[in-house]
Amino acid sequence: MDVVCSGVVLLMILPIAPVAVAAAKESAVNLLEAEALRKSGWWGDTTTATNVSAHCHWFGIICNDAGSVTEILLPVYGIYGELTNFSFSSFRNLVRLDLSRNELYGAIPHQIGALSKLTYLNLSSNHLRGELPSSLINLTHLAQLDISVNWIDSLIPPGIGNLTSLVALDLSHNYFVGSIPPTLGHLSNLASVNLSNNILNGTIPSALCRLTNLSQLDISFNYNVGGSLPEEIGQLKSLIELKLSSNQFYGSIPPTLGHLSKLTSLDLRGNELYGAIPHQICALSKLAYLDLSFNELEGELPSSLVNLTQLALLDVSSNLIESLIPPGIGNLTNLATLDLSHNSFWGLISPTLGHLSNLDSLDLSNNHLNGTIPLALFNLTNLFRLDIQWNQIYGSIPSEIGNLQIFKYLHLGSNRLTGQIPPTLGNLTALVNLKLPYNHISGSIPSEIGNLRYLESLDLGSNRLTGQIPPTLGNLTALAILDLSSNQISGSLPLGLSDITSLQILDLSSNQIRGPIPTQFVDDMLKPYRPIFTLNLSHNILSGTVPSSLIQLSDVDLSYNALEGELPCDLGFQFGSERFVGNRDLRYNSTLCGASPSVMGNHRHHTLYYIIVLGVPLLVFAITGGLVIYICCFKKVEVELMDNKHGDIFRIWNYDGHMAYEDIIKATNDFDVSYCIGTGGYGSVYRARLPSGKVVALKKLHRLEGENPNFDKSFRNEADMLSKIRHRNIVKLFGFCLHKRCMFLIYEYMDRGSLFCILRDETEAVELDWVKRVNLIKGIASALSYLHHDCDPPIIHRDVSSNNILLNSQLEATLSDFGTARILELDSSNQTVIAGTFGYMAPELAYTMVVTEKSDVYSFGVVVLETLFGEHPREFLSCISSQPNEPIMLKDLLDARLPPPTNPLVVRNLVLATALALDCVNANPKCRPTMQQVVNRFEVGRREPTRPLHTIAVNQLVSPPVLSLPDQTYTVV
Ligand SMILES: *[C@@H]1O[C@H](CO)[C@@H](O)[C@H](O)[C@H]1NC(C)=O
Ligand SMILES: *[C@@H]1O[C@H](CO)[C@@H](O)[C@H](O)[C@H]1NC(C)=O
Ligand SMILES: *[C@@H]1O[C@H](CO)[C@@H](O)[C@H](O)[C@H]1NC(C)=O
């Protein structure tokens, strides 16, 4: 090239020679650039450039007329690697650099400061860590800096105040610590600052209030930024959006906010603000989104609030407001969400609410409202949620309620409602949740309720209902909770109810139900596999005997009925005798049952602990959490309009190919049901064939998880951990997508589904022969040992169960759902969350919420027994812990669908696995082996001799001290 160039120079006539020299220099620069681009490897094995400017035609490269690179735009390009290998100093003319949504890791190199002409730098949505380099301050032309969604954990360098050209700064979704540097106040061109979702502390520097061009300021979700809101904030006259939610701001809301006449969105949710809501806020005529919830605001709602006619969301919930609902509220005709809940609103529910024709969610719960439900509410045809529970509303439920056909959530509980349940409720076919408990509702349950086929929860408890349970309730195929307790319902147990396969809690206690508990009723209940089923029939007039198959439920209460005969021993032992007291003719012989009353008592204690220790916090969480989640959910409509820029995160790793968000949407036809291969508590699993031909599994999470503010951060934490895990028995997570509307995890696809399903399929269970089962057990042991002992910090799976062990086409097992369990438990309003782990949960979790790796060991033990027995070892566990005198032969326990093993090596492994599993399920965590010990025992055990299978009793395999519970003695009488 040089030769060609000098040739050019030679041919030039003198007067234009300086230009030619410049051209030569340019070419040299261009070559340097081409070389730097090639070395980056970002374009794969691009062959060496044949002419000077070939690289200018590479994807994402833009050159100037002289052939020098001015823009490198490679968002979502699958770049995996560190930036340290990139020769920044070669690009003197670079103006724009966009490497967002790739898989860059490591630190942002100091050399980036060499890009002295840069105006646009976007490194968002990568895995970058460490500090922001101080050389950033060399980028004096930078107008836009976006480093959001990374793992940067440093102070915000004060030097950032030297980037005086900066217009937009986004450092959100990182781990920035310390306080907001006052030097930001020097950046007089700044229009948008997003520092949300970091761990910043300190106060808002008053210097920031000089930024009169600022239109967006978001400091939300730092949890630690606090102090009082500076009066000077009123100087930010250009502000359109101000988000300070989820921090520790205290003191009163400065009236100067009323000067921000362009403001459309004000979010002060989740702080410690007190005092009255300043009426000056009502001057913000453009305000569309006003969230003051979860503070300590008091006094009345300013009456001029009703002038904010642009409002689409008004949320003042969870404050100390004592006020009437201003009648003028009917002027706010753009309102979609109105939440006044958890305050002290009093007086009537203003009928003018009926003018809010765009309203879709109205929450007035937990106030002191009285009067009747205004008929006008039922003109609100967009309403899908109405919550007025915990007030003092009286009168009857108007039959006009049947007009609201898109209704999903109706909560009228804990009021003073009288009259009957209007049969028109049966028109609300979209209803998911119908709660009317703790009222004075009388009459019978209208059979039309049976039309509500999407109903998941029906709570009519503690009313004055009479008559029989309509058989149509058996049509409620989505029902999970049915509570009709504390009424005066008569008749017999309707067979159809126990048939509802999704039902988890059936509470008919304290009624006047008579007749026997039909065997059919119990059999139907046991037909589907339900990890949890609670049946409460106490305080009725049931007669006949107690069906022994009830033992398979997770909780049963039959006390105070007219049951008779002999109570089966195991029932009394399992649920405690008090669950059967008050039945005059029911005999229970604790002595014959081989357990002393004290044992019974202890056992009862256990179950109670479960309920108290787990139940109460979960309940509290379900109430508060549910509320928080709910509010976020409906806020979202607005948020999305205003901030859809950072709503989504799409990350891919561990994957040897290109995969884009769009591919996935296309491959599943936007998550069409026809691609769904399973549905669980947290979400649904889809199968997607990507354009490359590869098949992946997608687990799409229920929408609500994404609305939980805590979720995102922990989600990304866990995902970061997962990205580093490589083990052949741990399912590969390729990536995830966090998007407001659509959140999913991308997994390696395991053809054969879960161990749980395979064991329940007669053919597949046989295919999973003894050798494969032993390998499966060893594989999972090795995976857990890896997590507990080879990862730093150690990782506790927390949800080891046969549901979470997936098998590939060779029936090799991998542990899955790893790490998500813990996060997903945050949303405890979802009852299946508890259910999923129930039969596998270590008993100490009933006493302490502290999870150690020993709880995984316990769950592992249960899974091993399940694998060997072919079914959940529920009964076995309760029976072995009572130290039976009769030997229990191992051969009788092994899955009978497989021929008994004959190969001595296999027998030895099965015996070993059983013995280890028994150690693992020891009630005392300290006595359980570590997973490392389990793996070692398998190694060593290969050399141990073994006896013929038919001579081996399980009792002999139990190490003697192993089964004794701490602080508890079993007395065998
Ligand atoms: C930043 O600018 C300073 C002063 O001009 C210079 O010494 C330094 O090398 C620059 N940093 C980089 C990384 O180019
Ligand atoms: C950064 O700004 C401060 C004050 O605004 C100034 O004193 C300092 O010299 C600047 N630094 C550089 C490297 O320009
Ligand atoms: C703010 O955070 C920094 C860095 O984590 C810490 O050193 C400092 O003590 C914190 N300040 C306050 C007031 O909490």
Short mmCIF file of N, CA and C in Angstrom, two decimals, residues 140-218:
data_model
loop_
_atom_site.label_atom_id
_atom_site.label_comp_id
_atom_site.label_asym_id
_atom_site.label_seq_id
_atom_site.Cartn_x
_atom_site.Cartn_y
_atom_site.Cartn_z
N THR A 140 -14.57 15.03 26.17
CA THR A 140 -15.26 16.29 26.43
C THR A 140 -16.37 16.59 25.43
N HIS A 141 -16.45 15.80 24.35
CA HIS A 141 -17.55 16.03 23.41
C HIS A 141 -18.75 15.12 23.65
N LEU A 142 -18.61 14.25 24.63
CA LEU A 142 -19.64 13.26 24.86
C LEU A 142 -20.98 13.92 25.19
N ALA A 143 -21.99 13.57 24.41
CA ALA A 143 -23.32 14.10 24.68
C ALA A 143 -24.21 13.04 25.33
N GLN A 144 -23.98 11.78 24.95
CA GLN A 144 -24.80 10.72 25.54
C GLN A 144 -23.92 9.63 26.10
N LEU A 145 -24.14 9.29 27.34
CA LEU A 145 -23.37 8.23 27.98
C LEU A 145 -24.36 7.26 28.60
N ASP A 146 -24.36 6.04 28.09
CA ASP A 146 -25.28 5.03 28.61
C ASP A 146 -24.51 3.78 29.02
N ILE A 147 -24.45 3.56 30.32
CA ILE A 147 -23.74 2.38 30.83
C ILE A 147 -24.72 1.53 31.61
N SER A 148 -25.99 1.77 31.41
CA SER A 148 -27.00 1.09 32.23
C SER A 148 -26.96 -0.42 32.06
N VAL A 149 -27.51 -1.10 33.04
CA VAL A 149 -27.62 -2.56 33.04
C VAL A 149 -26.27 -3.23 32.84
N ASN A 150 -25.42 -3.02 33.80
CA ASN A 150 -24.15 -3.72 33.87
C ASN A 150 -23.92 -4.08 35.33
N TRP A 151 -22.71 -4.36 35.67
CA TRP A 151 -22.41 -4.74 37.06
C TRP A 151 -21.38 -3.79 37.65
N ILE A 152 -21.38 -2.57 37.16
CA ILE A 152 -20.38 -1.60 37.61
C ILE A 152 -20.58 -1.31 39.09
N ASP A 153 -19.53 -1.48 39.86
CA ASP A 153 -19.68 -1.23 41.29
C ASP A 153 -18.61 -0.25 41.76
N SER A 154 -18.83 0.99 41.50
CA SER A 154 -17.87 1.98 41.96
C SER A 154 -18.63 3.23 42.37
N LEU A 155 -17.89 4.18 42.84
CA LEU A 155 -18.47 5.50 43.06
C LEU A 155 -18.76 6.11 41.69
N ILE A 156 -19.66 7.03 41.64
CA ILE A 156 -19.79 7.82 40.40
C ILE A 156 -18.65 8.82 40.46
N PRO A 157 -17.69 8.74 39.53
CA PRO A 157 -16.51 9.61 39.68
C PRO A 157 -16.90 11.08 39.59
N PRO A 158 -16.40 11.88 40.54
CA PRO A 158 -16.74 13.31 40.49
C PRO A 158 -16.31 13.93 39.17
N GLY A 159 -15.28 13.34 38.56
CA GLY A 159 -14.78 13.86 37.29
C GLY A 159 -15.84 13.89 36.21
N ILE A 160 -16.93 13.18 36.43
CA ILE A 160 -18.00 13.16 35.42
C ILE A 160 -18.51 14.58 35.18
N GLY A 161 -18.26 15.43 36.17
CA GLY A 161 -18.69 16.83 36.05
C GLY A 161 -17.90 17.59 35.00
N ASN A 162 -16.84 16.97 34.45
CA ASN A 162 -16.07 17.65 33.41
C ASN A 162 -16.62 17.38 32.02
N LEU A 163 -17.56 16.45 31.93
CA LEU A 163 -18.11 16.13 30.61
C LEU A 163 -19.19 17.15 30.26
N THR A 164 -18.76 18.35 30.01
CA THR A 164 -19.72 19.45 29.96
C THR A 164 -20.64 19.41 28.74
N SER A 165 -20.36 18.51 27.80
CA SER A 165 -21.28 18.42 26.65
C SER A 165 -22.43 17.46 26.91
N LEU A 166 -22.36 16.77 28.04
CA LEU A 166 -23.31 15.69 28.30
C LEU A 166 -24.76 16.19 28.32
N VAL A 167 -25.59 15.48 27.57
CA VAL A 167 -27.01 15.79 27.52
C VAL A 167 -27.81 14.68 28.21
N ALA A 168 -27.38 13.44 27.99
CA ALA A 168 -28.10 12.31 28.59
C ALA A 168 -27.13 11.39 29.30
N LEU A 169 -27.43 11.10 30.55
CA LEU A 169 -26.56 10.25 31.34
C LEU A 169 -27.40 9.12 31.93
N ASP A 170 -27.03 7.91 31.62
CA ASP A 170 -27.78 6.77 32.16
C ASP A 170 -26.81 5.77 32.81
N LEU A 171 -26.84 5.73 34.13
CA LEU A 171 -26.00 4.78 34.86
C LEU A 171 -26.88 3.77 35.61
N SER A 172 -28.14 3.69 35.23
CA SER A 172 -29.10 2.88 36.00
C SER A 172 -28.80 1.39 35.93
N HIS A 173 -29.38 0.66 36.86
CA HIS A 173 -29.23 -0.79 36.91
C HIS A 173 -27.77 -1.22 36.95
N ASN A 174 -27.05 -0.66 37.91
CA ASN A 174 -25.69 -1.08 38.17
C ASN A 174 -25.55 -1.19 39.67
N TYR A 175 -24.34 -1.15 40.15
CA TYR A 175 -24.13 -1.21 41.60
C TYR A 175 -23.31 -0.01 42.06
N PHE A 176 -23.63 1.13 41.51
CA PHE A 176 -22.93 2.34 41.92
C PHE A 176 -23.21 2.61 43.40
N VAL A 177 -22.16 2.94 44.14
CA VAL A 177 -22.31 3.21 45.57
C VAL A 177 -21.97 4.67 45.86
N GLY A 178 -22.07 5.01 47.12
CA GLY A 178 -21.71 6.36 47.53
C GLY A 178 -22.81 7.34 47.17
N SER A 179 -22.47 8.61 47.19
CA SER A 179 -23.52 9.59 46.96
C SER A 179 -23.44 10.18 45.55
N ILE A 180 -24.44 10.93 45.22
CA ILE A 180 -24.52 11.55 43.89
C ILE A 180 -23.55 12.73 43.88
N PRO A 181 -22.56 12.75 42.98
CA PRO A 181 -21.57 13.83 43.04
C PRO A 181 -22.18 15.17 42.68
N PRO A 182 -21.93 16.19 43.51
CA PRO A 182 -22.48 17.52 43.23
C PRO A 182 -21.96 18.09 41.91
N THR A 183 -20.81 17.55 41.43
CA THR A 183 -20.25 18.07 40.18
C THR A 183 -21.20 17.86 39.01
N LEU A 184 -22.16 16.96 39.18
CA LEU A 184 -23.15 16.80 38.11
C LEU A 184 -23.83 18.13 37.81
N GLY A 185 -23.85 18.97 38.83
CA GLY A 185 -24.48 20.28 38.68
C GLY A 185 -23.76 21.18 37.68
N HIS A 186 -22.53 20.79 37.27
CA HIS A 186 -21.82 21.60 36.27
C HIS A 186 -22.30 21.32 34.86
N LEU A 187 -23.02 20.23 34.70
CA LEU A 187 -23.35 19.80 33.35
C LEU A 187 -24.63 20.49 32.89
N SER A 188 -24.44 21.73 32.48
CA SER A 188 -25.62 22.57 32.27
C SER A 188 -26.45 22.15 31.06
N ASN A 189 -25.90 21.23 30.23
CA ASN A 189 -26.69 20.78 29.08
C ASN A 189 -27.55 19.56 29.39
N LEU A 190 -27.33 19.01 30.57
CA LEU A 190 -28.01 17.75 30.89
C LEU A 190 -29.53 17.87 30.74
N ALA A 191 -30.09 16.92 30.02
CA ALA A 191 -31.54 16.89 29.88
C ALA A 191 -32.12 15.67 30.58
N SER A 192 -31.30 14.63 30.70
CA SER A 192 -31.85 13.42 31.29
C SER A 192 -30.80 12.71 32.14
N VAL A 193 -31.16 12.39 33.37
CA VAL A 193 -30.25 11.71 34.28
C VAL A 193 -30.99 10.51 34.86
N ASN A 194 -30.45 9.34 34.64
CA ASN A 194 -31.05 8.15 35.23
C ASN A 194 -30.02 7.43 36.10
N LEU A 195 -30.24 7.49 37.39
CA LEU A 195 -29.33 6.82 38.33
C LEU A 195 -30.09 5.73 39.10
N SER A 196 -31.24 5.33 38.57
CA SER A 196 -32.10 4.41 39.33
C SER A 196 -31.50 3.02 39.43
N ASN A 197 -32.00 2.26 40.36
CA ASN A 197 -31.56 0.88 40.55
C ASN A 197 -30.05 0.75 40.74
N ASN A 198 -29.54 1.52 41.66
CA ASN A 198 -28.17 1.36 42.11
C ASN A 198 -28.22 1.25 43.62
N ILE A 199 -27.09 1.42 44.30
CA ILE A 199 -27.15 1.43 45.75
C ILE A 199 -26.54 2.72 46.28
N LEU A 200 -26.96 3.78 45.65
CA LEU A 200 -26.47 5.10 46.05
C LEU A 200 -27.06 5.50 47.39
N ASN A 201 -26.34 6.35 48.11
CA ASN A 201 -26.88 6.89 49.36
C ASN A 201 -26.69 8.41 49.37
N GLY A 202 -26.74 8.99 50.54
CA GLY A 202 -26.58 10.45 50.61
C GLY A 202 -27.86 11.17 50.21
N THR A 203 -27.71 12.42 49.86
CA THR A 203 -28.88 13.25 49.55
C THR A 203 -28.81 13.73 48.10
N ILE A 204 -29.84 14.43 47.69
CA ILE A 204 -29.78 15.05 46.36
C ILE A 204 -28.97 16.33 46.49
N PRO A 205 -27.80 16.43 45.81
CA PRO A 205 -27.01 17.64 45.97
C PRO A 205 -27.77 18.85 45.42
N SER A 206 -27.72 19.92 46.17
CA SER A 206 -28.54 21.06 45.74
C SER A 206 -28.02 21.60 44.41
N ALA A 207 -26.72 21.35 44.11
CA ALA A 207 -26.17 21.80 42.83
C ALA A 207 -26.95 21.23 41.66
N LEU A 208 -27.52 20.04 41.88
CA LEU A 208 -28.27 19.40 40.81
C LEU A 208 -29.48 20.25 40.40
N CYS A 209 -29.94 21.05 41.36
CA CYS A 209 -31.14 21.84 41.09
C CYS A 209 -30.86 23.03 40.19
N ARG A 210 -29.58 23.17 39.76
CA ARG A 210 -29.26 24.25 38.82
C ARG A 210 -29.47 23.82 37.38
N LEU A 211 -29.73 22.56 37.18
CA LEU A 211 -29.79 22.04 35.81
C LEU A 211 -31.13 22.39 35.18
N THR A 212 -31.23 23.59 34.72
CA THR A 212 -32.53 24.07 34.26
C THR A 212 -32.96 23.42 32.95
N ASN A 213 -32.07 22.65 32.30
CA ASN A 213 -32.50 21.95 31.09
C ASN A 213 -32.97 20.54 31.37
N LEU A 214 -32.86 20.13 32.63
CA LEU A 214 -33.17 18.74 32.96
C LEU A 214 -34.66 18.46 32.77
N SER A 215 -34.94 17.45 31.96
CA SER A 215 -36.35 17.10 31.80
C SER A 215 -36.69 15.77 32.48
N GLN A 216 -35.68 14.95 32.66
CA GLN A 216 -35.95 13.69 33.34
C GLN A 216 -34.93 13.45 34.44
N LEU A 217 -35.42 13.12 35.62
CA LEU A 217 -34.53 12.78 36.72
C LEU A 217 -35.08 11.54 37.40
N ASP A 218 -34.29 10.50 37.38
CA ASP A 218 -34.74 9.24 37.98
C ASP A 218 -33.67 8.73 38.95
#
